[in-house]
mmCIF file of C-alpha atoms in Angstrom:
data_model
loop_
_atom_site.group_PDB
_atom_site.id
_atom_site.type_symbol
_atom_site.label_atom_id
_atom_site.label_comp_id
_atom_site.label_asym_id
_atom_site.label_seq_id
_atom_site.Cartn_x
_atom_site.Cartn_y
_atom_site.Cartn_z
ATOM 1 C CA UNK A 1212 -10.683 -35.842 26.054
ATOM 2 C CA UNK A 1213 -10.797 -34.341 22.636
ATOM 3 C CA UNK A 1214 -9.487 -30.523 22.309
ATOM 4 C CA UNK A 1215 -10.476 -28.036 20.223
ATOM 5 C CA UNK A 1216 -8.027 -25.545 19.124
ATOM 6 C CA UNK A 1217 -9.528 -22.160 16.795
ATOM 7 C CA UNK A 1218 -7.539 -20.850 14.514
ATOM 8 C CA UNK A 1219 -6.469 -16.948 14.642
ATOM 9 C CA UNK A 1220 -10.085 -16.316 12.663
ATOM 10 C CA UNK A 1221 -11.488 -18.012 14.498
ATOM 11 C CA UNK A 1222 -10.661 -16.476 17.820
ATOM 12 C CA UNK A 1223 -11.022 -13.076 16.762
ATOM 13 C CA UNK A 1224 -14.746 -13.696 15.296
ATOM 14 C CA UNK A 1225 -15.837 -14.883 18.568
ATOM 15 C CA UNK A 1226 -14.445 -12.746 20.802
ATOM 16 C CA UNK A 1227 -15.953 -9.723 18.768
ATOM 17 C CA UNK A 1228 -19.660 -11.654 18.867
ATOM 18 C CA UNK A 1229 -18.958 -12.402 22.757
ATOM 19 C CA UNK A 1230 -18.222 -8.958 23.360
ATOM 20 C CA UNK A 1231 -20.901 -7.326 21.242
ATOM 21 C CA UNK A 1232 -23.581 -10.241 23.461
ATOM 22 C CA UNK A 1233 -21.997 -8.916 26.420
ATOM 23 C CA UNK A 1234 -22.830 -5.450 25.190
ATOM 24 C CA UNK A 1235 -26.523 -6.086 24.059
ATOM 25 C CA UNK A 1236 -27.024 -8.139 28.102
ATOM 26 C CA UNK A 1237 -25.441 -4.825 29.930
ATOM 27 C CA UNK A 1238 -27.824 -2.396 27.653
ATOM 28 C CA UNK A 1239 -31.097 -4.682 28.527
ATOM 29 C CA UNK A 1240 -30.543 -4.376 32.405
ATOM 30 C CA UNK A 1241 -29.821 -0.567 31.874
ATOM 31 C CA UNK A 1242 -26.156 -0.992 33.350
ATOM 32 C CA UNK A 1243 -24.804 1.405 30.708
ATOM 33 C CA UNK A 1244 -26.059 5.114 30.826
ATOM 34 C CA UNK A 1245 -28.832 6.565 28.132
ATOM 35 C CA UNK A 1246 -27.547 9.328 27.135
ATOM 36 C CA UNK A 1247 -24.173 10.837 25.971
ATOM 37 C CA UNK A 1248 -23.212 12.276 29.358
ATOM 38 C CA UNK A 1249 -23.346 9.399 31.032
ATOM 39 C CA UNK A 1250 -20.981 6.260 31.369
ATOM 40 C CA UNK A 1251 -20.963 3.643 28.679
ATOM 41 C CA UNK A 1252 -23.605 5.483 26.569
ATOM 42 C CA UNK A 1253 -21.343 4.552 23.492
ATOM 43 C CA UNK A 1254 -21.595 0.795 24.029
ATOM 44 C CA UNK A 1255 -24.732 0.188 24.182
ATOM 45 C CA UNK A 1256 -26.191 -1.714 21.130
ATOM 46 C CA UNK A 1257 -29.802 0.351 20.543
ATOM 47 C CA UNK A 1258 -27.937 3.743 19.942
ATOM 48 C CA UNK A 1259 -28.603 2.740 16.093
ATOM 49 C CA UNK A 1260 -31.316 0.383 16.363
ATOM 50 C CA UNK A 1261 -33.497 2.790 14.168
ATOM 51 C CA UNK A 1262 -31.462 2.322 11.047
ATOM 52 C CA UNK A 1263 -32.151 -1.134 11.598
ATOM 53 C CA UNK A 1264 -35.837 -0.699 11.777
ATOM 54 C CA UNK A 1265 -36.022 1.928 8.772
ATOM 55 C CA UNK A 1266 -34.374 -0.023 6.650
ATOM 56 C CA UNK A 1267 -35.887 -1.930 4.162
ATOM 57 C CA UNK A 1268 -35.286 -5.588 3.181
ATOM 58 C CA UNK A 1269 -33.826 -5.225 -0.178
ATOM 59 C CA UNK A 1270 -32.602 -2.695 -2.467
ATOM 60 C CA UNK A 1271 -31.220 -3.088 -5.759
ATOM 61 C CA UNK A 1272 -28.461 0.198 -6.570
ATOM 62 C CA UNK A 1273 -28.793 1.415 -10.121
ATOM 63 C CA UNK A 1274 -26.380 3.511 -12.262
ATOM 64 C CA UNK A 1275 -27.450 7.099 -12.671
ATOM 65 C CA UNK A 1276 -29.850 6.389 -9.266
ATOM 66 C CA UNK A 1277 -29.128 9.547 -7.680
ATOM 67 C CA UNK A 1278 -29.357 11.663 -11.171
ATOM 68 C CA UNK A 1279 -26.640 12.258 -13.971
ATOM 69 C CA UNK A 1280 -23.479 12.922 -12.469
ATOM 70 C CA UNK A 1281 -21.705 16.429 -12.834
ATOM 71 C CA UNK A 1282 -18.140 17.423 -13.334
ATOM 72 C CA UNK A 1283 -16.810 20.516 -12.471
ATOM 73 C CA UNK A 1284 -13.260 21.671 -12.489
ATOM 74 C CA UNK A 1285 -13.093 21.805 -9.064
ATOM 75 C CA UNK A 1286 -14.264 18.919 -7.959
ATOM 76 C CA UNK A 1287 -11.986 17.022 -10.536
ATOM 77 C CA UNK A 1288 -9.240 18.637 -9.228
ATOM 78 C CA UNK A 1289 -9.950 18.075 -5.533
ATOM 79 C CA UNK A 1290 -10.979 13.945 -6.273
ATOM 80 C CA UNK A 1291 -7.307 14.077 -8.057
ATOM 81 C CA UNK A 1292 -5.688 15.150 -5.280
ATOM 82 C CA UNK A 1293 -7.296 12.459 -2.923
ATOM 83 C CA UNK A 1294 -6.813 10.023 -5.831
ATOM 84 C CA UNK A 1295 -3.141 11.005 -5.758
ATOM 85 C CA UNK A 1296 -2.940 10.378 -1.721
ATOM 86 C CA UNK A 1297 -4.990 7.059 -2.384
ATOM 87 C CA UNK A 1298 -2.442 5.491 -4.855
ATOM 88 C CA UNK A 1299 0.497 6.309 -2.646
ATOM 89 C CA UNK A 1300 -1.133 4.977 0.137
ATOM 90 C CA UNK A 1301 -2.138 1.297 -1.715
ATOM 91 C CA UNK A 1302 0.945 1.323 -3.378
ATOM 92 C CA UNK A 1303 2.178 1.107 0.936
ATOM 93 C CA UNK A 1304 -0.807 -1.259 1.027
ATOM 94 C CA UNK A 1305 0.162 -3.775 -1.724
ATOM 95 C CA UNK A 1306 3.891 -4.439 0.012
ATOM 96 C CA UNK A 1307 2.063 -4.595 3.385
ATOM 97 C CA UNK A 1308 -0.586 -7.100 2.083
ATOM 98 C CA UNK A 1309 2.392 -9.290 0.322
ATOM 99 C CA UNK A 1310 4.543 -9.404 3.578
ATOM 100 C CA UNK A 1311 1.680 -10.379 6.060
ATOM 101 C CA UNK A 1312 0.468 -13.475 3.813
ATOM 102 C CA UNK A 1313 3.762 -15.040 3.137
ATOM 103 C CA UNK A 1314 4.034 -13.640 -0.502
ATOM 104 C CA UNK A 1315 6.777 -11.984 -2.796
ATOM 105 C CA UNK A 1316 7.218 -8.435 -3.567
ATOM 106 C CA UNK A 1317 4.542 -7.270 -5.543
ATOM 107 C CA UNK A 1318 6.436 -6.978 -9.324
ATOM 108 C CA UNK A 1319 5.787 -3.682 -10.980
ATOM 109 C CA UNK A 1320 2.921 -5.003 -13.419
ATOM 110 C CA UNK A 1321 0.822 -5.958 -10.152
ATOM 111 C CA UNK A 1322 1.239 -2.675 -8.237
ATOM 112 C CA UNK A 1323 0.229 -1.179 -11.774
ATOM 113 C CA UNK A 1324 -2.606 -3.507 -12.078
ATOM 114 C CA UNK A 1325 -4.033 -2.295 -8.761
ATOM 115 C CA UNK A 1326 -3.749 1.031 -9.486
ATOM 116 C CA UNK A 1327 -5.565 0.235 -12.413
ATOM 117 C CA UNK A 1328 -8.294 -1.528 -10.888
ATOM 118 C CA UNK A 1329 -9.061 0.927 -8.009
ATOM 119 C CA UNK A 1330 -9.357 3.617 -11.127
ATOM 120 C CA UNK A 1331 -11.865 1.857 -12.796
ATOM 121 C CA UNK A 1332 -13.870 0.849 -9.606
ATOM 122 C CA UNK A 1333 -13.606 4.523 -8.781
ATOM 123 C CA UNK A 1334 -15.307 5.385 -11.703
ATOM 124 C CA UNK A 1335 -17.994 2.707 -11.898
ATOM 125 C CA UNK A 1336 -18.563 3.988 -7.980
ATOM 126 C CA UNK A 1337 -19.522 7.546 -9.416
ATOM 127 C CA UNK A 1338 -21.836 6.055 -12.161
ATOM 128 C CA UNK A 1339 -23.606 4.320 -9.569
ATOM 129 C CA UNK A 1340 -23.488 7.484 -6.700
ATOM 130 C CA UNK A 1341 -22.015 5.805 -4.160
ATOM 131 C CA UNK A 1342 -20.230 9.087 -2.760
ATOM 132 C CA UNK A 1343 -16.869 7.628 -2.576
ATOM 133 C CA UNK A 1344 -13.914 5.979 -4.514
ATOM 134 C CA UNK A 1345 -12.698 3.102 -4.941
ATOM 135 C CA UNK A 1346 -9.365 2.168 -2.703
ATOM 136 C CA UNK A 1347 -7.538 -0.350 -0.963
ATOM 137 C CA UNK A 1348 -8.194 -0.260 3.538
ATOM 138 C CA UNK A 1349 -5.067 -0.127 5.507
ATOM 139 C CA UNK A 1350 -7.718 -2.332 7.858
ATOM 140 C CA UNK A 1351 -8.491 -5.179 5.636
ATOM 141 C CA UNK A 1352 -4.132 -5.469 6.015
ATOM 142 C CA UNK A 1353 -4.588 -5.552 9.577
ATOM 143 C CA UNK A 1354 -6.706 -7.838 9.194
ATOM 144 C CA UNK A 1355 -4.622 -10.333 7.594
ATOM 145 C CA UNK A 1356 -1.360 -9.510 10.122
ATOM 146 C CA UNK A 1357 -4.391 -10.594 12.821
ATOM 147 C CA UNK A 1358 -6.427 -13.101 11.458
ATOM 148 C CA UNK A 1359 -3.472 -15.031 9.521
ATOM 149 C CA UNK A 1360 -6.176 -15.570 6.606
ATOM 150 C CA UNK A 1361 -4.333 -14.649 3.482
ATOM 151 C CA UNK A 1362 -6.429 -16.732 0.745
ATOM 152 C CA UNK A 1363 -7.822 -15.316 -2.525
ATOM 153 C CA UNK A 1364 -11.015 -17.763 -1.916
ATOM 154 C CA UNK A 1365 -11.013 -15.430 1.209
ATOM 155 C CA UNK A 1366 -11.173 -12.071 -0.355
ATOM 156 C CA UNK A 1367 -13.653 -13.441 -3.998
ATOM 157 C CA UNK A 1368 -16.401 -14.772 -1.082
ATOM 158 C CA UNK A 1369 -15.976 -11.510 0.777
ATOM 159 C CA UNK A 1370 -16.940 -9.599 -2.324
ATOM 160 C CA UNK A 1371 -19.628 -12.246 -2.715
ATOM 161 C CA UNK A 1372 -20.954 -11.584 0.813
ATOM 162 C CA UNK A 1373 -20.984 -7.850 0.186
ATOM 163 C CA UNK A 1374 -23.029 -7.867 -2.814
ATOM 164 C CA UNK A 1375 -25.169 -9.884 -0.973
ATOM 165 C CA UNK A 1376 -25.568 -7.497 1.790
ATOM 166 C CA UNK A 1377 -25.905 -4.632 -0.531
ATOM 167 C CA UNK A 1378 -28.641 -5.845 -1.819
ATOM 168 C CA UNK A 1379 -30.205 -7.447 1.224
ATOM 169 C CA UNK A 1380 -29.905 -4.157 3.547
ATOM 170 C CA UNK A 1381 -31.375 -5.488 6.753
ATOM 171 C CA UNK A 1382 -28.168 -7.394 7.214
ATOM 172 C CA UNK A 1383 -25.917 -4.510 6.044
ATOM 173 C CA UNK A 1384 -27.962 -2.185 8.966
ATOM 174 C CA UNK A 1385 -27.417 -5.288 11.359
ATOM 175 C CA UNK A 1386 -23.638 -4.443 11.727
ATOM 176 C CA UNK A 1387 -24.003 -0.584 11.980
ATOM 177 C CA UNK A 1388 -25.724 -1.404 15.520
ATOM 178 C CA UNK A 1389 -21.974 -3.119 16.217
ATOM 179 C CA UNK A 1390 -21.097 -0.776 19.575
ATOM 180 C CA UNK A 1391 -17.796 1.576 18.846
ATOM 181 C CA UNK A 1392 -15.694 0.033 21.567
ATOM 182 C CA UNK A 1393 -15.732 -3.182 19.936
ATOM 183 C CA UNK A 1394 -14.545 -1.366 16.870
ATOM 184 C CA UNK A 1395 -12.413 0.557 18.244
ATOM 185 C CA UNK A 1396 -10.638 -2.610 19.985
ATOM 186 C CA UNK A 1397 -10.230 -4.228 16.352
ATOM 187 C CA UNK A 1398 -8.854 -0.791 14.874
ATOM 188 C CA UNK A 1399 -6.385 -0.407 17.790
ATOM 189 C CA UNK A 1400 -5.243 -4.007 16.927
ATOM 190 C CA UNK A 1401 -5.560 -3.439 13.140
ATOM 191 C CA UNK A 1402 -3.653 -0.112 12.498
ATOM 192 C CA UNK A 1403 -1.044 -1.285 15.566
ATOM 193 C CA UNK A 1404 -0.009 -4.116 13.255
ATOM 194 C CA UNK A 1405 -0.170 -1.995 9.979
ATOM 195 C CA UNK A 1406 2.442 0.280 12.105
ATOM 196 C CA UNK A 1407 4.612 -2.602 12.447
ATOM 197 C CA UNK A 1408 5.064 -3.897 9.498
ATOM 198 C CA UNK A 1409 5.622 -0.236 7.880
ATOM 199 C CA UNK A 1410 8.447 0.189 10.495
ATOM 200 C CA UNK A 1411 9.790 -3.361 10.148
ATOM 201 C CA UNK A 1412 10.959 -1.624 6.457
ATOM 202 C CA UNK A 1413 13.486 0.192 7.929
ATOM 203 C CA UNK A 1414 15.055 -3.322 9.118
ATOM 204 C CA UNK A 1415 17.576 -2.414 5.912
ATOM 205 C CA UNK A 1416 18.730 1.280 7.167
ATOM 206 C CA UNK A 1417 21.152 2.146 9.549
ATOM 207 C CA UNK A 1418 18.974 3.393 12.428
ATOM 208 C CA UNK A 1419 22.107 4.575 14.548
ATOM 209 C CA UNK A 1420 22.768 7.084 12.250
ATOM 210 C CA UNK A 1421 21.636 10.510 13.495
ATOM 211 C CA UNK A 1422 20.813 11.542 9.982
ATOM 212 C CA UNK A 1423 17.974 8.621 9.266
ATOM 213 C CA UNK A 1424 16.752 8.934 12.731
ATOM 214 C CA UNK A 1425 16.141 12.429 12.683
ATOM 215 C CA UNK A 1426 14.456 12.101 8.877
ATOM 216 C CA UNK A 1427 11.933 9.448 10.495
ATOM 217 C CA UNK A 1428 11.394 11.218 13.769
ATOM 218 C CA UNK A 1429 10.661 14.440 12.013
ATOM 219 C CA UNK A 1430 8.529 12.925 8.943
ATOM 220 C CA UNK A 1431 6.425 10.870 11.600
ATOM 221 C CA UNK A 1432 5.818 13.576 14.095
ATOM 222 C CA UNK A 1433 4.650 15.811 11.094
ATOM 223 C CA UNK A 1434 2.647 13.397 9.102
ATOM 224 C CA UNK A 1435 0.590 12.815 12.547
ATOM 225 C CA UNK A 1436 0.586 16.540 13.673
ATOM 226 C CA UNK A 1437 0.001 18.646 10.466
ATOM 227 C CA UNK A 1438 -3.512 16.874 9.521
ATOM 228 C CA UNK A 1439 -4.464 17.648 13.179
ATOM 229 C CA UNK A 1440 -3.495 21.500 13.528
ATOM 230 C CA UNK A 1441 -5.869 21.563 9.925
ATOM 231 C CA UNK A 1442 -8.922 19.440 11.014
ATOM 232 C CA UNK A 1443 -9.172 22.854 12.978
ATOM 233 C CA UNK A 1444 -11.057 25.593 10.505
ATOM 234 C CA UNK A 1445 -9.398 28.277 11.872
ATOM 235 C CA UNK A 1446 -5.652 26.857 10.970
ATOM 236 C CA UNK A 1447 -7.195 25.485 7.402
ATOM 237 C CA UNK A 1448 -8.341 28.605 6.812
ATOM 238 C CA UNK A 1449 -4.490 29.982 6.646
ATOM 239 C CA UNK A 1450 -3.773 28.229 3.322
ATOM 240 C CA UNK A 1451 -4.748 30.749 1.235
ATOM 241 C CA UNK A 1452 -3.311 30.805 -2.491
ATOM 242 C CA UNK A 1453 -6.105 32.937 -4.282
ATOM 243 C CA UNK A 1454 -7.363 29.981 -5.895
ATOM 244 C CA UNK A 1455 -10.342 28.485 -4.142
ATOM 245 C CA UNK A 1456 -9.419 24.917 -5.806
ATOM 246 C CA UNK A 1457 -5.671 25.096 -5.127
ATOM 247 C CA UNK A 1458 -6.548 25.834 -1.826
ATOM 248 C CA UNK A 1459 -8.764 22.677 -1.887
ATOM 249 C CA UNK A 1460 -6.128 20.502 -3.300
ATOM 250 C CA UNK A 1461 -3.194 21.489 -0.694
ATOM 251 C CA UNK A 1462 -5.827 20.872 2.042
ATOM 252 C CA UNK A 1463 -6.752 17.343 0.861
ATOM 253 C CA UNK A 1464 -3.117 16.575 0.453
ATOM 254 C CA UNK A 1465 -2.011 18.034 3.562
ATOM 255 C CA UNK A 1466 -4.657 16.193 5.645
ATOM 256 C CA UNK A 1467 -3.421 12.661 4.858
ATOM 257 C CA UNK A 1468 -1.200 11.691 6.941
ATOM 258 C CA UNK A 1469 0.735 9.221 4.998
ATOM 259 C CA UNK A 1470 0.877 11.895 2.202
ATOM 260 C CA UNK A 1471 2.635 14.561 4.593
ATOM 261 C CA UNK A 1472 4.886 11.695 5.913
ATOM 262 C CA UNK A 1473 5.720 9.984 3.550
ATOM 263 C CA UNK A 1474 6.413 13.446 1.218
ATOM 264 C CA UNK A 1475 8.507 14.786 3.731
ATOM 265 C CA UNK A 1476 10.609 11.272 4.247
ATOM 266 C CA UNK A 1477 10.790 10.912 0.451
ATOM 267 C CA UNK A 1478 12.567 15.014 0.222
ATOM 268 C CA UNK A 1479 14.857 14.802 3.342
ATOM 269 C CA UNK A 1480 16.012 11.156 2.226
ATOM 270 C CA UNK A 1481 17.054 12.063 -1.469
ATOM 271 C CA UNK A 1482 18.328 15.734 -0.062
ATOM 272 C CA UNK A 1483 20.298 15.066 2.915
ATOM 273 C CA UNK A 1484 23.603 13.751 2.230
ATOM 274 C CA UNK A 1485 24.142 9.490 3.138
ATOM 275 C CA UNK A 1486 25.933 7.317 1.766
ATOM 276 C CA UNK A 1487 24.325 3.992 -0.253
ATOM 277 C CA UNK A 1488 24.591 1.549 2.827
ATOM 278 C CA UNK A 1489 23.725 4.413 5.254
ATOM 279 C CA UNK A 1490 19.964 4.955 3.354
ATOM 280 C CA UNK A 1491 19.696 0.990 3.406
ATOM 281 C CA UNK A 1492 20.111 0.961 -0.344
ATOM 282 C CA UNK A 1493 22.624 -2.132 -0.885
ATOM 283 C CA UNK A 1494 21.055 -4.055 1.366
ATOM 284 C CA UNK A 1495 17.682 -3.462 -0.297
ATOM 285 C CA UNK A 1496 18.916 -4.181 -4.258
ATOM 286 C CA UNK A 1497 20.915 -7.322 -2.317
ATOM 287 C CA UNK A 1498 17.283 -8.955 -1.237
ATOM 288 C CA UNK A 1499 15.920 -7.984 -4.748
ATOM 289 C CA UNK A 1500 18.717 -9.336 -6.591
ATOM 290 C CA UNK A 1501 17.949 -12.638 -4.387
ATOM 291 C CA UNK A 1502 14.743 -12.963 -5.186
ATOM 292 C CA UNK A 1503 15.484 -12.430 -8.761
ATOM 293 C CA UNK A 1504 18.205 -15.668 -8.442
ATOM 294 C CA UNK A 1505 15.903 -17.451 -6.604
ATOM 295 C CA UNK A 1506 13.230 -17.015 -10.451
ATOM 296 C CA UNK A 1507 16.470 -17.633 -12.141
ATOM 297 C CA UNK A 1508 16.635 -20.603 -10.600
ATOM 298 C CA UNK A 1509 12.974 -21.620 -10.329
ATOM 299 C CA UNK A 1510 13.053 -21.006 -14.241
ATOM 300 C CA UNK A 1511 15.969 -22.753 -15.501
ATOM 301 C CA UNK A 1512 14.459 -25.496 -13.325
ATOM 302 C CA UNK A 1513 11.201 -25.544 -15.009
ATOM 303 C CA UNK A 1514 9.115 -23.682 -12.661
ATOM 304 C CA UNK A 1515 7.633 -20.490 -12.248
ATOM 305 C CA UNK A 1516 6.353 -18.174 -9.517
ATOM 306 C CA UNK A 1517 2.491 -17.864 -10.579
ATOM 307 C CA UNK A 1518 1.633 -15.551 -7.538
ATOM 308 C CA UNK A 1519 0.728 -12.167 -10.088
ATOM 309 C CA UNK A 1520 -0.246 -14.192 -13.142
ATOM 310 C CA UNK A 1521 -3.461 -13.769 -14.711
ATOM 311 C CA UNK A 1522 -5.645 -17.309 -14.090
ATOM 312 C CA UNK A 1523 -6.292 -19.729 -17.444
ATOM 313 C CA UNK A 1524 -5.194 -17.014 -19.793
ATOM 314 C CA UNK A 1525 -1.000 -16.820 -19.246
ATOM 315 C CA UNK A 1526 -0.513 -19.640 -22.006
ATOM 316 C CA UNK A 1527 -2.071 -17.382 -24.790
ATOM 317 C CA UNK A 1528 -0.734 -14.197 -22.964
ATOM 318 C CA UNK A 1529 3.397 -15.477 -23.140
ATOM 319 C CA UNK A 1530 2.315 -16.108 -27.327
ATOM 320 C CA UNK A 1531 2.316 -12.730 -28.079
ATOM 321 C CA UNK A 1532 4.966 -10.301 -27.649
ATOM 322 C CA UNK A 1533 3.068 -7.410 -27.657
ATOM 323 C CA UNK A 1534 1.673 -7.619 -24.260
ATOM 324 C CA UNK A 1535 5.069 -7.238 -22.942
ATOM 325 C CA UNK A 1536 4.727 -3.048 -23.688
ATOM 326 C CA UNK A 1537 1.781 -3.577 -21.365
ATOM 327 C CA UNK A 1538 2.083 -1.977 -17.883
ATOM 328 C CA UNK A 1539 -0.324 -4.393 -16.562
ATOM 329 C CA UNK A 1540 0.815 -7.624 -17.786
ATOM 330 C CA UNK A 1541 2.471 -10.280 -16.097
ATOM 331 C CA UNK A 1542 5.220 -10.644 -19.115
ATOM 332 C CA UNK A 1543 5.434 -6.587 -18.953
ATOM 333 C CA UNK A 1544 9.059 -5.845 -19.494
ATOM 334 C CA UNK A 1545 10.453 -2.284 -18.856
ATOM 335 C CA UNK A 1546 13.756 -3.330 -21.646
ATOM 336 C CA UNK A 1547 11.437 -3.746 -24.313
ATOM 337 C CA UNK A 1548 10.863 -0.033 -24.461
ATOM 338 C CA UNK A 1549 14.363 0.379 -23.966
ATOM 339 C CA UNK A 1550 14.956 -1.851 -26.787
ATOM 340 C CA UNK A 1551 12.411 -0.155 -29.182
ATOM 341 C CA UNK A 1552 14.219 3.546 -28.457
ATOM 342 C CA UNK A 1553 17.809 2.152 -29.332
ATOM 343 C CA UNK A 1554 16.645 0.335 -32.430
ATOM 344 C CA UNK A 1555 14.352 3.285 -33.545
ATOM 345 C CA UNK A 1556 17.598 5.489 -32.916
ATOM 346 C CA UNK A 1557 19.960 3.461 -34.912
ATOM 347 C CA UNK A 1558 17.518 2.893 -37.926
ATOM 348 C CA UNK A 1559 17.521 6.993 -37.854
ATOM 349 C CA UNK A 1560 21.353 7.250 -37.264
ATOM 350 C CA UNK A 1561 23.227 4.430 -38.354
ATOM 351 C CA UNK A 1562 26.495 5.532 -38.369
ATOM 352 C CA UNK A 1563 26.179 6.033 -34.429
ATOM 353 C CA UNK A 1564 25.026 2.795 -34.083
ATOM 354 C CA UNK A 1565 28.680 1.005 -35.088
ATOM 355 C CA UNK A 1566 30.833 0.494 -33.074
ATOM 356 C CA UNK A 1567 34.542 1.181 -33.823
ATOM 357 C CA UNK A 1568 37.114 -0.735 -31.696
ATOM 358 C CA UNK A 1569 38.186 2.513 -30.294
ATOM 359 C CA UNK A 1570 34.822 2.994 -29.066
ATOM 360 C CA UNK A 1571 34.230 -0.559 -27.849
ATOM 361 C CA UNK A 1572 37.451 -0.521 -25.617
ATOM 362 C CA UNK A 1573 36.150 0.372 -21.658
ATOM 363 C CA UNK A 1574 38.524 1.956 -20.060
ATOM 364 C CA UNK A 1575 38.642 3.093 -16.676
ATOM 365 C CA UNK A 1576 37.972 6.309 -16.946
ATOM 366 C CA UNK A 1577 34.722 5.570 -19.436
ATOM 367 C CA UNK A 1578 34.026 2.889 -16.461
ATOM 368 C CA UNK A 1579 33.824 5.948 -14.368
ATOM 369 C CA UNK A 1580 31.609 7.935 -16.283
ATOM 370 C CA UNK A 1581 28.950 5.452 -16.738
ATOM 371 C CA UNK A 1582 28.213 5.609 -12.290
#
């Protein structure tokens, strides 16, 4: 007898289409209520069968489709501030994303390249009026923590498929009939493993210290009650600065959660006294200064970690020395700025840039100085 096994992917594909069958059976034979007072209302699977039927087959978007866009002052302000909340929460996304699938850190170069990327396809979003920017989904992570699928080939046919089904809307409509229990299922599942990976973070701080329990209690309590209390026009309607697009701004800010968390964390951390070890620091440079052996290593043995490198092009790229002044580059190297100021600096002042023996004697006391 031959068995089949599925693979996470698998398993979590087909239970979704079982459930959403089971849904469409129990809303033929009327089992679930028809209207919103009534029990199960919400799972039936013809509560949005009309934008199924209205829409048409295809549709090809067009820059400029909804008219020239505008700027205002305002509104740049107020996209900045969600931009802002949107890079500090990818930035969370990236290390996420890299821990679920089995990867390194994300170096600085690739957490700059994202940033990058989500600019531009924010921009190329308002071109084409699509209403919204550009950003990485604390859900597509959860997906990965659930589905164990962390492949590139993954992700390019995904983007594939969703060109496809922008331009083919039937089957973009088809999954807006999907019933909210079944996505509210897959979101408990998602954002409950997006929860714990964040917390398994704190794996390198002292968490029977009072002082880093009470900083995470208090930053997580507020980062989940403050955007509440202002969904609530009357409480929004107490930030008042006299600027109408200030006033925007704060409220943006303030209703992101991981904004307000992660703002207030990132003060009482750096504010309230703890020692190095306490705040998880030493343990933290110790795994990066591993993982920085373990390239040492890898290089003086010929090989190379090729996770963040650009495809085909790294050859040409490692040839010329300027890219390494570029943020986004895999050879990007923060020294060679450093090196640039201190030769600029001694071309200008040469006579501080020799050393006299008294000078390059380290005592302890200069030892002292320099931490």
């Amino acid at each position: 007898m031959q068995v089949i096994i599925l693979s996470t992917f698998h398993q979590v594909i087909l239970a979704v289409v079982i459930v959403w069958i089971f849904c469409a059976i129990l809303t033929l034979t009327n089992v679930f209520g028809e209207t919103e007072a009534e029990n199960g209302y919400y799972a039936r699977t013809d509560i949005r069968m009309s934008v199924l039927t209205d829409t048409a087959w295809f549709r090809f978007p067009y820059p400029g489709q909804w008219g020239l866009p505008t700027v205002s002052t305002a509104g740049m302000l107020g996209m900045l501030a969600g931009i802002i909340a949107s890079m500090l929460e990818s930035i969370g996304d990236y290390y996420a994303c890299a821990r679920l699938a089995g990867a390194p850190p994300p170096p600085t170069h690739a957490v700059n390249r994202g940033i990058m990327i989500e600019g531009l396809g924010s921009i190329i979003a308002g071109i084409w009026g699509t209403g919204n920017g550009t950003t990485s989904y604390s859900e597509n992570i959860g997906a990965i923590g659930i589905t164990k699928v962390g492949s590139r080939r993954v992700v390019q046919s995904s983007a594939l498929i969703m060109i496809a089904f922008g331009v083919l809307s039937k089957f973009g409509a088809l999954f807006v009939t999907m019933p909210d229990p079944i996505i509210g299922g897959v979101f408990c599942i998602m954002f409950g493993m997006i929860t714990a990976v964040g917390i398994s973070n704190l794996q390198y701080v002292d968490m029977n210290s009072t002082r880093n329990m009470s900083i995470f209690g208090f930053a997580m309590l507020m980062g989940l009650v403050l955007p509440q209390w202002l969904n609530d026009p009357a409480n929004a309607a107490s930030i008042q600065t006299g600027s109408q697009t200030l006033d925007q701004i704060l409220l943006v800010l303030l209703k992101t959660s991981m904004f307000v968390g992660g703002a207030i964390g990132f003060t009482l951390d750096n504010t309230v006294p703890g020692s190095p070890q306490e705040r998880g620091i030493l343990a933290w440079r110790e795994q990066l200064v591993d993982n920085a052996d373990d390239d040492a290593s890898d290089a003086y043995a010929g090989k190379h970690d090729a996770t963040y490198d650009f495809p085909a092009i790294m050859p040409y790229i490692r040839k010329v020395r300027a890219f390494k002044f570029l943020p986004i580059c895999p050879t990007f190297n923060v020294n060679a700025y450093k090196y640039c100021c201190r030769k600029k600096q001694a071309v200008r002042n040469p006579e501080t840039a020799v050393r006299t023996p008294e000078t390059a004697v380290r005592t302890p006391e200069t030892v002292a100085t320099q931490f």
